[in-house]
mmCIF file of C-alpha atoms and ligand atoms in Angstrom:
data_model
loop_
_atom_site.group_PDB
_atom_site.id
_atom_site.type_symbol
_atom_site.label_atom_id
_atom_site.label_comp_id
_atom_site.label_asym_id
_atom_site.label_seq_id
_atom_site.Cartn_x
_atom_site.Cartn_y
_atom_site.Cartn_z
ATOM 1 C CA MET A 1 -1.595 -11.775 20.908
ATOM 2 C CA TYR A 2 -3.803 -9.543 18.031
ATOM 3 C CA ASP A 3 -6.418 -11.350 16.692
ATOM 4 C CA PHE A 4 -8.050 -8.651 13.936
ATOM 5 C CA LYS A 5 -10.147 -11.265 11.850
ATOM 6 C CA PRO A 6 -12.610 -9.814 9.281
ATOM 7 C CA GLY A 7 -15.546 -11.858 8.291
ATOM 8 C CA ALA A 8 -16.028 -13.733 5.130
ATOM 9 C CA GLN A 9 -19.021 -11.568 4.147
ATOM 10 C CA LEU A 10 -18.253 -7.914 5.066
ATOM 11 C CA SER A 11 -18.875 -5.106 2.553
ATOM 12 C CA THR A 12 -15.942 -3.333 1.165
ATOM 13 C CA GLU A 13 -16.555 -0.458 2.853
ATOM 14 C CA GLU A 14 -17.324 -2.021 5.887
ATOM 15 C CA ARG A 15 -13.825 -4.523 5.476
ATOM 16 C CA TYR A 16 -11.742 -0.952 5.335
ATOM 17 C CA ARG A 17 -13.713 0.621 8.203
ATOM 18 C CA GLN A 18 -12.520 -2.542 10.028
ATOM 19 C CA LEU A 19 -9.109 -2.274 9.020
ATOM 20 C CA CYS A 20 -8.425 1.274 9.352
ATOM 21 C CA GLN A 21 -9.526 0.681 12.873
ATOM 22 C CA ALA A 22 -7.362 -2.213 13.645
ATOM 23 C CA ALA A 23 -4.610 -0.215 12.450
ATOM 24 C CA ASP A 24 -5.591 2.644 14.546
ATOM 25 C CA ALA A 25 -5.095 0.152 17.690
ATOM 26 C CA LEU A 26 -2.099 -1.447 16.354
ATOM 27 C CA THR A 27 -0.368 1.433 15.483
ATOM 28 C CA ALA A 28 -1.844 4.724 18.084
ATOM 29 C CA ASP A 29 0.817 4.236 21.161
ATOM 30 C CA GLU A 30 3.972 2.796 18.769
ATOM 31 C CA PRO A 31 6.130 5.609 17.767
ATOM 32 C CA ASP A 32 8.494 3.721 15.618
ATOM 33 C CA ALA A 33 7.367 3.836 11.877
ATOM 34 C CA ILE A 34 8.881 0.308 10.905
ATOM 35 C CA ALA A 35 6.932 -1.628 13.397
ATOM 36 C CA ASN A 36 4.147 0.445 12.420
ATOM 37 C CA MET A 37 4.341 -0.226 8.873
ATOM 38 C CA ALA A 38 5.324 -3.915 9.161
ATOM 39 C CA ASN A 39 1.995 -4.571 11.131
ATOM 40 C CA VAL A 40 -0.221 -2.840 8.719
ATOM 41 C CA ALA A 41 1.270 -4.864 6.027
ATOM 42 C CA ALA A 42 0.310 -7.730 7.943
ATOM 43 C CA LEU A 43 -3.372 -5.974 8.503
ATOM 44 C CA LEU A 44 -3.546 -5.176 4.602
ATOM 45 C CA TRP A 45 -2.786 -9.281 3.936
ATOM 46 C CA GLU A 46 -5.318 -10.477 6.274
ATOM 47 C CA PHE A 47 -8.094 -8.177 5.482
ATOM 48 C CA LEU A 48 -8.195 -7.621 1.396
ATOM 49 C CA PRO A 49 -8.573 -10.627 -0.287
ATOM 50 C CA ASN A 50 -7.138 -11.228 -4.260
ATOM 51 C CA LEU A 51 -3.973 -9.554 -3.537
ATOM 52 C CA ASN A 52 -0.019 -11.520 -4.357
ATOM 53 C CA TRP A 53 1.516 -8.090 -2.865
ATOM 54 C CA ALA A 54 0.583 -5.814 -0.052
ATOM 55 C CA GLY A 55 3.056 -2.994 1.644
ATOM 56 C CA PHE A 56 5.060 -0.205 1.642
ATOM 57 C CA TYR A 57 7.671 2.248 0.044
ATOM 58 C CA ARG A 58 9.080 5.197 1.708
ATOM 59 C CA VAL A 59 10.525 8.250 -0.188
ATOM 60 C CA GLY A 60 14.577 7.620 0.591
ATOM 61 C CA ARG A 61 17.320 9.872 -1.195
ATOM 62 C CA ALA A 62 19.348 8.283 -4.280
ATOM 63 C CA LYS A 63 22.971 8.909 -4.037
ATOM 64 C CA SER A 64 22.758 11.595 -6.929
ATOM 65 C CA GLY A 65 20.384 13.066 -4.252
ATOM 66 C CA LYS A 66 17.077 12.740 -6.355
ATOM 67 C CA ASP A 67 14.590 11.317 -4.329
ATOM 68 C CA GLU A 68 13.722 7.589 -4.808
ATOM 69 C CA LEU A 69 11.024 5.217 -3.205
ATOM 70 C CA VAL A 70 13.274 2.252 -0.925
ATOM 71 C CA LEU A 71 10.822 -1.084 -0.074
ATOM 72 C CA GLY A 72 9.569 -0.744 3.131
ATOM 73 C CA PRO A 73 7.550 -3.407 5.229
ATOM 74 C CA PHE A 74 5.507 -5.781 2.595
ATOM 75 C CA VAL A 75 4.020 -9.448 2.241
ATOM 76 C CA GLY A 76 4.200 -11.240 -0.911
ATOM 77 C CA ARG A 77 7.124 -11.988 -2.847
ATOM 78 C CA PRO A 78 10.831 -10.044 -2.777
ATOM 79 C CA ALA A 79 10.949 -6.983 -4.658
ATOM 80 C CA CYS A 80 12.747 -4.219 -6.303
ATOM 81 C CA ILE A 81 14.217 -2.049 -3.172
ATOM 82 C CA HIS A 82 14.829 1.460 -5.286
ATOM 83 C CA ILE A 83 12.558 3.084 -7.478
ATOM 84 C CA PRO A 84 12.990 6.491 -8.618
ATOM 85 C CA PHE A 85 10.289 9.459 -8.844
ATOM 86 C CA GLY A 86 8.399 9.341 -12.015
ATOM 87 C CA HIS A 87 9.118 5.690 -12.591
ATOM 88 C CA GLY A 88 6.487 3.063 -12.552
ATOM 89 C CA VAL A 89 3.376 2.981 -10.722
ATOM 90 C CA CYS A 90 4.062 3.928 -7.191
ATOM 91 C CA GLY A 91 6.951 6.222 -8.590
ATOM 92 C CA THR A 92 4.021 8.114 -10.100
ATOM 93 C CA ALA A 93 2.438 7.890 -7.317
ATOM 94 C CA ALA A 94 5.156 9.162 -5.268
ATOM 95 C CA SER A 95 5.848 12.118 -7.992
ATOM 96 C CA SER A 96 2.176 13.141 -8.816
ATOM 97 C CA GLY A 97 0.597 12.814 -4.912
ATOM 98 C CA GLU A 98 -2.102 11.324 -6.633
ATOM 99 C CA THR A 99 -3.825 7.757 -5.611
ATOM 100 C CA GLN A 100 -2.686 5.211 -9.349
ATOM 101 C CA ARG A 101 -5.610 2.554 -10.018
ATOM 102 C CA ILE A 102 -4.673 0.628 -12.775
ATOM 103 C CA ASP A 103 -6.894 -2.088 -13.949
ATOM 104 C CA ASP A 104 -3.487 -3.889 -16.256
ATOM 105 C CA VAL A 105 -0.685 -3.335 -14.736
ATOM 106 C CA HIS A 106 0.609 -4.432 -18.428
ATOM 107 C CA ALA A 107 -1.048 -1.289 -20.311
ATOM 108 C CA PHE A 108 0.912 0.978 -18.051
ATOM 109 C CA PRO A 109 3.807 2.637 -19.194
ATOM 110 C CA GLY A 110 7.060 2.318 -17.321
ATOM 111 C CA HIS A 111 4.937 -0.176 -15.269
ATOM 112 C CA ILE A 112 7.906 -2.109 -13.039
ATOM 113 C CA ALA A 113 7.361 -5.863 -12.486
ATOM 114 C CA CYS A 114 8.369 -7.455 -9.552
ATOM 115 C CA ASP A 115 5.667 -10.657 -9.555
ATOM 116 C CA ALA A 116 4.713 -11.888 -12.865
ATOM 117 C CA ALA A 117 1.723 -12.653 -11.638
ATOM 118 C CA SER A 118 0.350 -9.015 -10.603
ATOM 119 C CA GLN A 119 -2.234 -7.649 -13.102
ATOM 120 C CA SER A 120 -3.534 -5.089 -11.495
ATOM 121 C CA GLU A 121 -2.258 -2.237 -8.779
ATOM 122 C CA LEU A 122 -3.781 0.237 -6.099
ATOM 123 C CA VAL A 123 -1.221 2.514 -5.185
ATOM 124 C CA VAL A 124 -2.008 5.526 -2.567
ATOM 125 C CA PRO A 125 0.368 8.101 -1.121
ATOM 126 C CA ILE A 126 0.663 8.811 2.439
ATOM 127 C CA MET A 127 0.972 12.105 2.756
ATOM 128 C CA ARG A 128 2.646 15.099 5.682
ATOM 129 C CA ASP A 129 3.328 18.687 5.585
ATOM 130 C CA ASN A 130 2.189 18.635 1.820
ATOM 131 C CA ALA A 131 5.517 16.134 0.427
ATOM 132 C CA VAL A 132 4.714 12.295 -0.190
ATOM 133 C CA ILE A 133 6.626 10.350 2.363
ATOM 134 C CA ALA A 134 5.828 7.067 1.347
ATOM 135 C CA VAL A 135 3.484 5.041 -0.281
ATOM 136 C CA ILE A 136 0.565 2.139 0.238
ATOM 137 C CA ASP A 137 1.539 -0.351 -2.872
ATOM 138 C CA LEU A 138 -1.508 -3.247 -3.472
ATOM 139 C CA ASP A 139 -0.694 -6.063 -6.210
ATOM 140 C CA SER A 140 -3.569 -8.039 -7.323
ATOM 141 C CA PRO A 141 -3.157 -11.417 -9.311
ATOM 142 C CA GLN A 142 -6.820 -10.754 -10.723
ATOM 143 C CA LYS A 143 -7.194 -8.038 -13.253
ATOM 144 C CA ALA A 144 -9.289 -4.944 -12.384
ATOM 145 C CA ARG A 145 -9.053 -6.361 -8.712
ATOM 146 C CA PHE A 146 -9.280 -2.897 -7.146
ATOM 147 C CA THR A 147 -12.758 -0.027 -7.435
ATOM 148 C CA PRO A 148 -13.070 2.912 -6.334
ATOM 149 C CA THR A 149 -14.566 2.104 -3.009
ATOM 150 C CA ASP A 150 -10.652 0.424 -2.627
ATOM 151 C CA ALA A 151 -9.181 3.742 -3.456
ATOM 152 C CA ALA A 152 -11.056 5.517 -1.366
ATOM 153 C CA GLY A 153 -10.689 2.778 1.680
ATOM 154 C CA LEU A 154 -6.697 3.086 0.876
ATOM 155 C CA GLU A 155 -6.939 6.617 1.583
ATOM 156 C CA LYS A 156 -8.543 7.040 4.733
ATOM 157 C CA LEU A 157 -5.696 4.307 5.908
ATOM 158 C CA ALA A 158 -2.942 6.593 4.224
ATOM 159 C CA GLU A 159 -4.271 9.432 6.316
ATOM 160 C CA LEU A 160 -4.329 7.432 9.357
ATOM 161 C CA LEU A 161 -0.633 6.240 8.996
ATOM 162 C CA ALA A 162 0.699 10.292 7.840
ATOM 163 C CA GLY A 163 1.660 10.521 11.525
ATOM 164 C CA ARG A 164 2.775 7.136 12.234
ATOM 165 C CA VAL A 165 5.128 5.668 9.706
HETATM 166 N N1 SME B 201 4.867 -2.599 -9.850
HETATM 167 C C1 SME B 201 5.349 -1.593 -9.068
HETATM 168 C C2 SME B 201 6.573 -2.337 -8.509
HETATM 169 C C3 SME B 201 6.759 -2.271 -7.212
HETATM 170 S S1 SME B 201 5.685 -3.884 -6.585
HETATM 171 O O1 SME B 201 4.611 -3.688 -7.718
HETATM 172 C C4 SME B 201 5.650 -4.619 -5.161
HETATM 173 C C5 SME B 201 5.078 -0.460 -9.822
HETATM 174 O O2 SME B 201 5.783 -0.301 -10.840
HETATM 175 O O3 SME B 201 5.535 0.534 -8.819
#
């Protein structure tokens, strides 16, 4: 049995440190990308408070031949399956290769609403060989839920996962 439980009173830095440690332990010897993303989605849900969605979109190829994001393992309500690069918060992270930390998703042009409860969002690209291969997406029902410390913590996780998803 895996039992990774964060303590109740952790600082945000310590929470992400323990999350990365658990993700490292779970994915280090596992070559299956989907299994690794599934376990890390569960860890995100377990470690980070005030979320209504946590998971992955992977880079795939649309019927048109263009790159797009395709829904990967997650915890939360069913979500949109295909997101073109440049669309929504996730597609913007994928096309720019840059973290998107959005305090109010309703103020983000083109935000894609998968769960009406979502108020703020943090999306971090996972890069391999200078290309985006996936994004980590967190949604919260609380406005301005994600701080720069969350962004830095999730970016560390994305680096750790680059060779494992
Ligand atoms: N809100 C995202 C879509 C994915 S869901 O949040 C799970 C976006 O605007 O890209």
